[in-house]
Coordinates of C-alpha atoms in Angstrom, one line a residue:
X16 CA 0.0 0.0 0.0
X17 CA 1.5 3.5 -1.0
X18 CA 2.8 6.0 1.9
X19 CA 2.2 9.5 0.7
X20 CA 3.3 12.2 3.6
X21 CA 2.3 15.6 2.8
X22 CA 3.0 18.8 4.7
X23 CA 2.2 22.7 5.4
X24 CA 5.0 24.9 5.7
X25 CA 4.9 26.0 9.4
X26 CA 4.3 30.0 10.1
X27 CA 5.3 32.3 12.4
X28 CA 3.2 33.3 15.5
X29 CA 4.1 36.6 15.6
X30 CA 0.0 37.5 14.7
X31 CA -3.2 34.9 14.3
X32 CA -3.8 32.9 11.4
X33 CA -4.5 34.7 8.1
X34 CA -6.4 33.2 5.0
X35 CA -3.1 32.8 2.6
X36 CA -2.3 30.2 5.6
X37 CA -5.6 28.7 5.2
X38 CA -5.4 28.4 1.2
X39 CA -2.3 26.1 2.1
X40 CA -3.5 24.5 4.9
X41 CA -7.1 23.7 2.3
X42 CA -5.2 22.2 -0.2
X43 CA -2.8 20.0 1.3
X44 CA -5.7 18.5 3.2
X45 CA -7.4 18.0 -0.5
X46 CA -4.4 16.2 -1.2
X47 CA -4.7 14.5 1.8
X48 CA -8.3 13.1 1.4
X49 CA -8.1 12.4 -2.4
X50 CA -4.8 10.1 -1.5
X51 CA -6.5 8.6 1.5
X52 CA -9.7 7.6 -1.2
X53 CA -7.2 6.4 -3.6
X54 CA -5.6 3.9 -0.8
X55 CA -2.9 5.4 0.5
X56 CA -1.6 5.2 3.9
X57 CA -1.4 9.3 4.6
X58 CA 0.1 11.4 7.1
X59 CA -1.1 15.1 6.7
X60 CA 1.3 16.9 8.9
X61 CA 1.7 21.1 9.7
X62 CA 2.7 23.1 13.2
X63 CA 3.8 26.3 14.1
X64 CA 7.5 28.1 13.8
X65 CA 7.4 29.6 17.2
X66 CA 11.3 29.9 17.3
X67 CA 11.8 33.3 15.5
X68 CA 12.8 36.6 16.0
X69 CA 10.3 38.2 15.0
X70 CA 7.9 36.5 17.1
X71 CA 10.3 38.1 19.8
X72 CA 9.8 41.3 19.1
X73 CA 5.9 41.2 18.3
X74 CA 5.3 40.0 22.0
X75 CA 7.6 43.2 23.0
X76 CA 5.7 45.4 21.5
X77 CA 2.5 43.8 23.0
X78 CA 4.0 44.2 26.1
X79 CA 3.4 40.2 26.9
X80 CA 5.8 37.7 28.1
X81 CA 7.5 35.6 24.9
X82 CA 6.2 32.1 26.4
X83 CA 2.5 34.1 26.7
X84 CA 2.5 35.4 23.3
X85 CA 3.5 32.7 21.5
X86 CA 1.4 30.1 23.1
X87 CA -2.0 32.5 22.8
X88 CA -1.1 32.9 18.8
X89 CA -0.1 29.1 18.1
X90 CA -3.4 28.1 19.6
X91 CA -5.1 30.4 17.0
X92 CA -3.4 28.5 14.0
X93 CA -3.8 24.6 15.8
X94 CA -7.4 25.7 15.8
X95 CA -8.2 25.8 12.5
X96 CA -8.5 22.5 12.2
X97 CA -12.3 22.5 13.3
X98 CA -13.7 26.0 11.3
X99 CA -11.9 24.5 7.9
X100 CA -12.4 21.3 8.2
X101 CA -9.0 19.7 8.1
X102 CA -7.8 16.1 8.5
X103 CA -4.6 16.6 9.8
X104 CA -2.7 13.9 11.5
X105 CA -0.4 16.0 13.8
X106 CA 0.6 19.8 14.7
X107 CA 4.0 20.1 15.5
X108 CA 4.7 23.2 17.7
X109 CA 8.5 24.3 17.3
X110 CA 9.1 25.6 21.0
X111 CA 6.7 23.1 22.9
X112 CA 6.9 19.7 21.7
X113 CA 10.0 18.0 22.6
X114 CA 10.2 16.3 19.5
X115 CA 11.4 18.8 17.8
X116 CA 14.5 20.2 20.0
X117 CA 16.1 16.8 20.2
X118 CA 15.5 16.4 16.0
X119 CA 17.2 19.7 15.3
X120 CA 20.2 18.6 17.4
X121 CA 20.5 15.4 15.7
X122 CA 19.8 16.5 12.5
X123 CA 22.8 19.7 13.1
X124 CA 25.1 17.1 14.3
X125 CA 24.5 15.4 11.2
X126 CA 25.1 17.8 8.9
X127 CA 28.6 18.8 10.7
X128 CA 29.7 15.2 10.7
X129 CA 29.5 15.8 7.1
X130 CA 32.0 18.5 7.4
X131 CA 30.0 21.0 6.2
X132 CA 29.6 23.8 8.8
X133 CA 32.3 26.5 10.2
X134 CA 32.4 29.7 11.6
X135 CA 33.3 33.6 10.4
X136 CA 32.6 37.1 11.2
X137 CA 29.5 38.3 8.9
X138 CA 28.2 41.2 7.9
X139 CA 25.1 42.0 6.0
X140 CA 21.5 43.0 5.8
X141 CA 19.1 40.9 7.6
X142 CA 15.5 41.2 7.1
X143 CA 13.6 40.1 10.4
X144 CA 10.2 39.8 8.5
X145 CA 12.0 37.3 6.1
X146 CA 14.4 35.7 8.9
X147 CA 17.0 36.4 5.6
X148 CA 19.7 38.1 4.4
X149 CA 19.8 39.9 1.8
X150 CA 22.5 41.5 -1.1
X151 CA 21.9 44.8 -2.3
X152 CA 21.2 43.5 -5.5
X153 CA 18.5 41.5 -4.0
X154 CA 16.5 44.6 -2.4
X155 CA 13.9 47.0 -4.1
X156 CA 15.1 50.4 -4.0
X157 CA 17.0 49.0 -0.9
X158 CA 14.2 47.8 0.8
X159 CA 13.3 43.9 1.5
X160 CA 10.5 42.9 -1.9
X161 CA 8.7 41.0 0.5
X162 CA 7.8 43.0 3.5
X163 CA 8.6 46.9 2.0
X164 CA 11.2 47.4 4.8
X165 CA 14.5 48.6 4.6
X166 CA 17.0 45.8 6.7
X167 CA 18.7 46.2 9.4
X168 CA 22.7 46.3 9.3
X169 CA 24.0 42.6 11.1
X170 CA 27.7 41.9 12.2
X171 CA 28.4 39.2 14.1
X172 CA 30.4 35.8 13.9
X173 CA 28.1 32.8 13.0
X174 CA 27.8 29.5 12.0
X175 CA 27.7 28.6 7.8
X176 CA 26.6 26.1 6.1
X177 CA 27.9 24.6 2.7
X178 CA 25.1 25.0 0.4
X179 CA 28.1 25.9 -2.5
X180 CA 29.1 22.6 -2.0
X181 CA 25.8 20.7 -3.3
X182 CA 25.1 23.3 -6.5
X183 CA 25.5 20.3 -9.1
X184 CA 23.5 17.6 -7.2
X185 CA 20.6 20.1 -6.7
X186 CA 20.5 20.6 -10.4
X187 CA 20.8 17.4 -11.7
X188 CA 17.9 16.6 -9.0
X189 CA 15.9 19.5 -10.5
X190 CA 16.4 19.3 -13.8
X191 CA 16.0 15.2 -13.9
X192 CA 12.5 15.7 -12.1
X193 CA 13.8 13.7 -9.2
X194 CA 13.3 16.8 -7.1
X195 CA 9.7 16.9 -8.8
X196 CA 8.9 21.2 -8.4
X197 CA 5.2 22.4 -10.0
X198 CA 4.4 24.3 -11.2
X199 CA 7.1 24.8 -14.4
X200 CA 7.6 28.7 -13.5
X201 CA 8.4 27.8 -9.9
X202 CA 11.0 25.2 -11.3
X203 CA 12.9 27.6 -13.8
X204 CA 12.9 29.8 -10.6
X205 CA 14.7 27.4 -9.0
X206 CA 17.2 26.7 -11.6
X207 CA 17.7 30.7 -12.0
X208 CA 18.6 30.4 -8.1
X209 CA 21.2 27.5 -9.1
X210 CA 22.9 29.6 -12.2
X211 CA 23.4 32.5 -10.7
X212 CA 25.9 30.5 -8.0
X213 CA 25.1 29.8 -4.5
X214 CA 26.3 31.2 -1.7
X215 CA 27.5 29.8 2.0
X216 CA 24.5 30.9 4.1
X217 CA 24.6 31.8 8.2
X218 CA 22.8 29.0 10.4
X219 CA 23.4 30.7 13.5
X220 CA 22.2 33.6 15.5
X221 CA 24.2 35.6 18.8
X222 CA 22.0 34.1 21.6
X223 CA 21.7 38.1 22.7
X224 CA 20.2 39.1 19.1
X225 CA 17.9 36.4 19.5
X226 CA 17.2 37.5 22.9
X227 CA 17.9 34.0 24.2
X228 CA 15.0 32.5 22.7
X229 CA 15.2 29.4 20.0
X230 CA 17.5 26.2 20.2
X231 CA 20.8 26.7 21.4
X232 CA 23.9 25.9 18.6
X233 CA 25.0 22.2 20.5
X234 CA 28.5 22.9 22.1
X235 CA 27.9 26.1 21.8
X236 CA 25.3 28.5 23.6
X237 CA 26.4 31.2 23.2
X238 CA 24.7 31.0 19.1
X239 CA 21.4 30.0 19.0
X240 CA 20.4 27.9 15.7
X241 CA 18.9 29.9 12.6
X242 CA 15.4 29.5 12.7
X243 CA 15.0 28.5 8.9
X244 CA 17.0 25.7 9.8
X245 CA 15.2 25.6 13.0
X246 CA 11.9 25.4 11.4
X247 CA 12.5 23.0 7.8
X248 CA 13.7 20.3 10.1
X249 CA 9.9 19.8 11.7
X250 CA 9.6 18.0 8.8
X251 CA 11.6 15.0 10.3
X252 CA 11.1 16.5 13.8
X253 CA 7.7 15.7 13.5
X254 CA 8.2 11.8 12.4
X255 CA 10.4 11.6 15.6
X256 CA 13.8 11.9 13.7
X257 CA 16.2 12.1 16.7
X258 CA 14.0 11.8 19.1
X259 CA 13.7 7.6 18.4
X260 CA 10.5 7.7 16.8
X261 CA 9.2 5.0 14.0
X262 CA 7.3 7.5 11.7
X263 CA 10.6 8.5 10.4
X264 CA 11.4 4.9 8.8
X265 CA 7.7 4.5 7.9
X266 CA 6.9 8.5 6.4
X267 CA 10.6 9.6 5.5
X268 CA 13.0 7.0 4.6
X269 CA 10.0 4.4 3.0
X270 CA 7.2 6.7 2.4
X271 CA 6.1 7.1 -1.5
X272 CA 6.0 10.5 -1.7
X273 CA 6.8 12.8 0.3
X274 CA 5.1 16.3 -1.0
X275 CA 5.6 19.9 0.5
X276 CA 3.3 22.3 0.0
X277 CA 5.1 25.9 0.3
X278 CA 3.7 29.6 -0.5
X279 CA 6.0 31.5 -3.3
X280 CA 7.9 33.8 -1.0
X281 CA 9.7 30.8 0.6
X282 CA 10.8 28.8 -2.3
X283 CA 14.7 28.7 -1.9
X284 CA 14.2 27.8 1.2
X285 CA 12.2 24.5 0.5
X286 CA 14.0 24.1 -2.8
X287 CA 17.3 25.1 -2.3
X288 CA 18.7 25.4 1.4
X289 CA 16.3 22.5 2.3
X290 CA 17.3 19.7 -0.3
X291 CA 21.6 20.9 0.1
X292 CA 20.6 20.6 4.4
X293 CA 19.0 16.4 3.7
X294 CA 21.9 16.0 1.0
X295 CA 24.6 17.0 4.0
X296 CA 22.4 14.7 6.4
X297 CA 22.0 11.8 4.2
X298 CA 18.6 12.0 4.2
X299 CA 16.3 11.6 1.5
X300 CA 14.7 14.6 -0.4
X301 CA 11.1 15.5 -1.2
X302 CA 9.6 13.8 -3.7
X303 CA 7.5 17.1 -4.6
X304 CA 7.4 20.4 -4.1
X305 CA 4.1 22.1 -4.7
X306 CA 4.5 26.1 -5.1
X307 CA 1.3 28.4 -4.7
X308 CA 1.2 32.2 -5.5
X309 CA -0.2 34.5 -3.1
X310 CA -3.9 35.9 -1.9
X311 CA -4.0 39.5 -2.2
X312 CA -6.7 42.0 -0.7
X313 CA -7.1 45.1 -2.6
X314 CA -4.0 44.3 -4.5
X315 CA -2.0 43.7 -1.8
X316 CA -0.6 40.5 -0.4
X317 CA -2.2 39.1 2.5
X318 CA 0.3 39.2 5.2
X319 CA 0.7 39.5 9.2
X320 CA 2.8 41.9 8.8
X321 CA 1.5 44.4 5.8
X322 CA -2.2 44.4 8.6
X323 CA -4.1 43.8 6.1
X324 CA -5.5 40.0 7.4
X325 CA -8.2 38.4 6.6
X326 CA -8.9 35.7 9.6
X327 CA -10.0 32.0 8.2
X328 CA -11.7 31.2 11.6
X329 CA -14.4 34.6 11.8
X330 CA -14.4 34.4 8.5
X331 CA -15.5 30.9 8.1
X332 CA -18.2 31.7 10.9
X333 CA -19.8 34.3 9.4
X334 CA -20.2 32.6 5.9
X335 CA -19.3 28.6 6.9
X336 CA -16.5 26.4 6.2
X337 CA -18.2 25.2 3.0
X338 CA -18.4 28.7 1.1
X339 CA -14.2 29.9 2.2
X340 CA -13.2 26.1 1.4
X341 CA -14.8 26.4 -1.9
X342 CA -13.8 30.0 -2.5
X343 CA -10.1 29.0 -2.0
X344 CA -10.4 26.4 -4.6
X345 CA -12.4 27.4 -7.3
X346 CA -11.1 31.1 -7.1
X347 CA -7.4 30.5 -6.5
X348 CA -5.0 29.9 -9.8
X349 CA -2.6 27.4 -10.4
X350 CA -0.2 30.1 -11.2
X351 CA -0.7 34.0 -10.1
X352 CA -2.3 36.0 -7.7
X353 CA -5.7 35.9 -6.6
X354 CA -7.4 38.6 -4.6
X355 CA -9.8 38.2 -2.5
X356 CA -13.0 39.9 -1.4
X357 CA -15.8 39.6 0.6
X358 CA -18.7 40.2 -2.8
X359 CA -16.9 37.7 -4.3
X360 CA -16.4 34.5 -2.1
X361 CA -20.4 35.3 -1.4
X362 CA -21.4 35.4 -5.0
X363 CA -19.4 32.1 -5.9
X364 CA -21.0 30.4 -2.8
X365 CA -24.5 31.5 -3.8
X366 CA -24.1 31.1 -7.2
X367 CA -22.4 27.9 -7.1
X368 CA -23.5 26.0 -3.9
X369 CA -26.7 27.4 -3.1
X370 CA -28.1 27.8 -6.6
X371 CA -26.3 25.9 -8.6
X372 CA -25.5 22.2 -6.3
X373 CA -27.9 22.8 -3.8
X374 CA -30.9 24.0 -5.9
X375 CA -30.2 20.8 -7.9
X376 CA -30.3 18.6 -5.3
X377 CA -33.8 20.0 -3.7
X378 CA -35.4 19.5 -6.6
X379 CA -34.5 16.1 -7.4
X380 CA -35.3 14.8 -4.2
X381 CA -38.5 16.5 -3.8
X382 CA -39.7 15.4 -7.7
X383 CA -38.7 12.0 -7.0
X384 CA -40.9 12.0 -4.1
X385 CA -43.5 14.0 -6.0
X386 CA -43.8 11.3 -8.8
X387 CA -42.5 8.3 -6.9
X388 CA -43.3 8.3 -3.2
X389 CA -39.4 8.7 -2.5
X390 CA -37.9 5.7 -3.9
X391 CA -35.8 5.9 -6.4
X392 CA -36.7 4.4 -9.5
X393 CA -34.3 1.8 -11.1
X394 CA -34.7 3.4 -14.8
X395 CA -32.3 3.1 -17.9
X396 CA -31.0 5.2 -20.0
X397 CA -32.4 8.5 -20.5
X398 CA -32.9 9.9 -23.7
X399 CA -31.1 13.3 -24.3
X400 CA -28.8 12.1 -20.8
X401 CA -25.4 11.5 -22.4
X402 CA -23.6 13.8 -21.6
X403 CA -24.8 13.6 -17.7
X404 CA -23.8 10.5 -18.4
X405 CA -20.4 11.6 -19.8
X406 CA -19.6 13.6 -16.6
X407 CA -20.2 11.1 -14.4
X408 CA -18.4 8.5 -16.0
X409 CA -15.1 10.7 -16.5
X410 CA -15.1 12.8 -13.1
X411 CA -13.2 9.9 -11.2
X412 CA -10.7 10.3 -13.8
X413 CA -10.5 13.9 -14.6
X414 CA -10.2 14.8 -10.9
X415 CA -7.2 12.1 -10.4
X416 CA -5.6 13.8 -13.5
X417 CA -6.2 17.3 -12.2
X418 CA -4.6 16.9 -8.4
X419 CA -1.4 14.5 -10.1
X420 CA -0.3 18.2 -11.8
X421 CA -1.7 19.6 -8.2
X422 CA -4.5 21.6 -10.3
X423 CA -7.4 22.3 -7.7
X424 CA -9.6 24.4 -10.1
X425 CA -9.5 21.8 -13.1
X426 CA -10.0 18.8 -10.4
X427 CA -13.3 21.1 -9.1
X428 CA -14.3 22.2 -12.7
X429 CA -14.7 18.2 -12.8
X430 CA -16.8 17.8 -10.3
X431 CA -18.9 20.9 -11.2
X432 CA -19.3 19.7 -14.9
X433 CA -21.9 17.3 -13.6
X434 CA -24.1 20.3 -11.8
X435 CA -24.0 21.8 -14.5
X436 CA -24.9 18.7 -17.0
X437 CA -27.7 17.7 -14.5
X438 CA -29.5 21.5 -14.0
X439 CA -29.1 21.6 -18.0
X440 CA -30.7 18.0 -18.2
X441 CA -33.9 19.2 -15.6
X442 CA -34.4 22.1 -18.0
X443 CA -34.0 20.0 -21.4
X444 CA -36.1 16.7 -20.3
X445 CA -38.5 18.5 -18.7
X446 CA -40.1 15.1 -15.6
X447 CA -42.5 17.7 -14.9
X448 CA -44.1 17.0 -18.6
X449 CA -43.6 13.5 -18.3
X450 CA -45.5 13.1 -15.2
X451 CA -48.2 14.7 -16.3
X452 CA -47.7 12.4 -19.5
X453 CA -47.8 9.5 -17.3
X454 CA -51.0 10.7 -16.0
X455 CA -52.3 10.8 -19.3
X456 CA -51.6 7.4 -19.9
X457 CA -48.1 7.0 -21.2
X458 CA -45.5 4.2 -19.9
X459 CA -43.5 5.3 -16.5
X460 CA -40.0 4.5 -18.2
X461 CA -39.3 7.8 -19.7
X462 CA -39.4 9.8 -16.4
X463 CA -38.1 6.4 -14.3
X464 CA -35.0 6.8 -16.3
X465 CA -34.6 10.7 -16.1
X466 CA -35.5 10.6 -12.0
X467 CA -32.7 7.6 -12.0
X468 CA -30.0 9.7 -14.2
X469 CA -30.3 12.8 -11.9
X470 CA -30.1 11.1 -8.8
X471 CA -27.0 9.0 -9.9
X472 CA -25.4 12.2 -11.0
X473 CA -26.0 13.9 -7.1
X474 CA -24.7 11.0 -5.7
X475 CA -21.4 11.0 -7.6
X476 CA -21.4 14.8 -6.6
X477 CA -21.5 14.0 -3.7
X478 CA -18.8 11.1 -3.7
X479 CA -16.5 13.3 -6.0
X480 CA -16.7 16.6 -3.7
X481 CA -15.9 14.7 -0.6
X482 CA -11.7 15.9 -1.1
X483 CA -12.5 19.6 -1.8
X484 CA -15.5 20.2 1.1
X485 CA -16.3 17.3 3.2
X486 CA -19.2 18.4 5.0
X487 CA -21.1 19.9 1.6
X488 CA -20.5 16.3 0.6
X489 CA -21.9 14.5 3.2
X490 CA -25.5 16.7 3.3
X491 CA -25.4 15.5 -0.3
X492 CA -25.0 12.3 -0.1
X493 CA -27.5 11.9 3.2
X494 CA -29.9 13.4 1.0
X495 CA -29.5 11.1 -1.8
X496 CA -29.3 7.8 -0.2
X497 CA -32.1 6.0 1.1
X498 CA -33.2 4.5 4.4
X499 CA -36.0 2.3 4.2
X500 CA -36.7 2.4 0.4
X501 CA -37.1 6.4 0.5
X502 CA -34.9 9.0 0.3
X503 CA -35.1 11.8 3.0
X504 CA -37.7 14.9 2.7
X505 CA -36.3 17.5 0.2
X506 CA -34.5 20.0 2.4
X507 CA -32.1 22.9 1.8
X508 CA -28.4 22.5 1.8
X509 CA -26.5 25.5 1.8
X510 CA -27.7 29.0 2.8
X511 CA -28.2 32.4 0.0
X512 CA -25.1 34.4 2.0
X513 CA -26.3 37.5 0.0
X514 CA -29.4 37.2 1.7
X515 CA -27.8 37.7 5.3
X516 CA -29.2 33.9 6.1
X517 CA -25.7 33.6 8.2

């Protein structure tokens, strides 16, 4: 049986959750669920990065103890898992669970058995919104082109790391697909990173600049261990790697495939530093890396620190889990930017769920206990219902097609081809007619076999949406499966959001 581990990168807690988090967070757990359908053994696994900087000086400027700060903020993102729905398997917290502490040590002692750390003075420009350096070349009008800041001037002996040293092996990895990253822009990205020449990058932070806070350097604490490194090793961390757990045999060394799933602004960190860190450690490397853009509101990009948040959890209770699942998915590209707004996560859930799925269902149910007492007649074919029939017969496919190239908007399209075939269908065949037909006299087969067709194509609806909004899915399919001989009383399924019904 396959092993497929998949993870969220793990955010700072400097702030609560926003919804470019949650668009991650949503799809992995698609992944998750599809995988899980298909067979797979799954482990769907995020946390929090508690060990930064920044989350340092955010609880300074609150004027609350570190410890306080960051547990009140990493209980906001561990409980998400309830207001979007998620199946994850674990949620690894950074500065709590003692997992992680004794991987990062193991994993660091690793990767200087290799022979691949040593120290020197440094001095640069360190962004703390990034937790980066940066070149001049690197900055916008000498200002960070993430976070709009100008960086602070850093000069300080550290701890470096070899990344120069595994240049070739990453590109070979990358350009052979063996370091499999989607989409193609994100991968020549990648490869740009590699031709341009890598660098030696610091590992290590003065204990005082960090304020004392993080993972001491082992054998020497007086440095304190970067927090990028810190943070990509949760990873293993999380599989007990160092710590004598068995998930890392099982999910890391034998899993399938083991697939990240990373926001844009932290590619080289996951694609670069990450894969040259497992190369040092002798560990093996992704299997995917799956790249999404940002969310932007009003043309900015959502962020903590730009204070322009949009929170998952309230946002999810005023409108339900169903409409800002579906919204992430349907809206979001595969490549570019999406923006988001309130006008238009409603529309698509009214247009879409209320009107468009749930509409459908209501009115299949109720006609099929209209003309037959709520059973569900075993009819053929129906004339004019190929290409219902079409849908339903290709969805399975087209869906597993659309999430292999990690494509959430084609693998929904799918599913939504068959609304959109059945509310055609209604319109086109017409069962009110053929009742009334029926009464006249003619033979029951004709509207047995269009009651039969539409309530086939709900059911797979509700089968095939099951990944991408699992509680949608299971009002559908509650209301299309019968107990007794007779499907439930027609009932409504989503609420009109534009009608203030939440």
């Amino acid at each position: 049986m396959p092993h497929t581990y998949i993870t969220t990168t793990i955010p700072y807690v400097n702030a609560r959750p926003h919804l470019g988090f949650a668009l991650e967070l949503v799809q992995a757990d698609v992944l998750a669920r599809h995988r899980r359908r298909e067979g797979d053994q799954v482990r769907l696994q995020t946390g929090t990065d508690d060990n930064s900087l920044k989350n340092v000086l955010a609880a300074e400027d609150a004027g609350v103890p570190v410890r306080e700060f960051v547990d009140r903020n990493a209980a906001a993102f561990v409980a998400l898992r309830e207001p979007l729905s998620l199946s994850t398997d674990d949620v690894l917290r950074t500065s709590h669970d003692p997992r992680h502490r004794a991987g990062v040590e193991h994993f660091w002692r690793a990767c200087a058995g290799a022979g691949d750390f040593y120290r020197r003075y440094y001095e640069g420009l360190y962004c703390v919104g990034c937790e980066q350096f940066y070149t001049e070349s690197e900055l916008d009008g000498g200002r960070c082109p993430e976070h709009d800041v100008a960086p602070e001037h850093v000069a300080e002996e550290n701890w470096f790391f070899r990344l120069s040293r595994y240049a070739g092996q990453l590109h070979d990895l990358v350009t052979s697909g063996r370091l499999r990253i989607e989409p193609a822009q994100r991968r020549n990205e990648v490869l740009g990173f590699l031709a341009g020449g890598l660098e030696d990058f610091s590992i290590s932070r003065s204990a005082e600049r960090a304020r004392g806070w993080g993972i001491p350097v082992p054998g020497d604490p007086g440095q304190v261990i970067y927090v990028w490194w810190d943070a990509l090793g949760n990873y293993l961390t999380a599989l007990g790697y160092g710590s004598g757990g068995t998930g890392h045999q099982r999910w890391w060394l034998d899993s399938d495939r083991r697939i990240h799933l990373v926001g844009k602004g932290v590619l080289r960190f996951h694609a670069v530093y990450w894969p040259a860190m497992l190369l040092s450690a002798g560990q093996p490397l992704p299997t995917d890396i799956v790249v999404h853009d940002y969310l932007t509101h009003d043309g900015r990009k959502i962020s903590k620190s730009a204070g322009n948040t949009v929170d998952p959890a309230t946002l999810a209770a005023e409108c339900g889990t169903d409409a800002v699942r579906w919204w992430l998915l349907r809206e979001v590209p595969r490549v570019g930017d999406a923006d988001f707004t309130l006008a238009r996560l409603v529309a698509r859930a009214d247009d879409e769920l209320a009107n468009g799925l749930g509409n459908l269902v209501h009115r299949v149910v109720a006609m099929v206990h209209r003309y037959r007492a709520g059973a569900v007649p075993r009819g053929g074919r129906a004339s004019g219902g190929e290409r219902v029939d079409r849908a339903v017969g290709t969805v399975r496919a087209e869906v597993g097609k659309a999430l292999a190239e990690f494509d959430f908007r084609s693998a929904t399209a799918a599913v939504w081809a068959i609304v959109d075939e059945a509310n055609r269908f209604v319109s086109q065949a017409k069962p009110w007619e053929l009742a009334k037909a029926e009464r006249d006299g003619a033979a029951p087969d004709a509207l047995d076999a269009v009651l039969a067709t539409l309530v086939l194509a709900c059911r797979t609806v509700g089968e095939e949406l099951a990944p991408f909004l699992p509680d949608a899915a299971a009002r559908v399919t509650e209301a299309c499966t019968e107990r007794g001989g007779r499907l439930p009383a027609a009932s409504p399924l989503f609420p009109r959001l534009a009608a203030g019904q939440r």
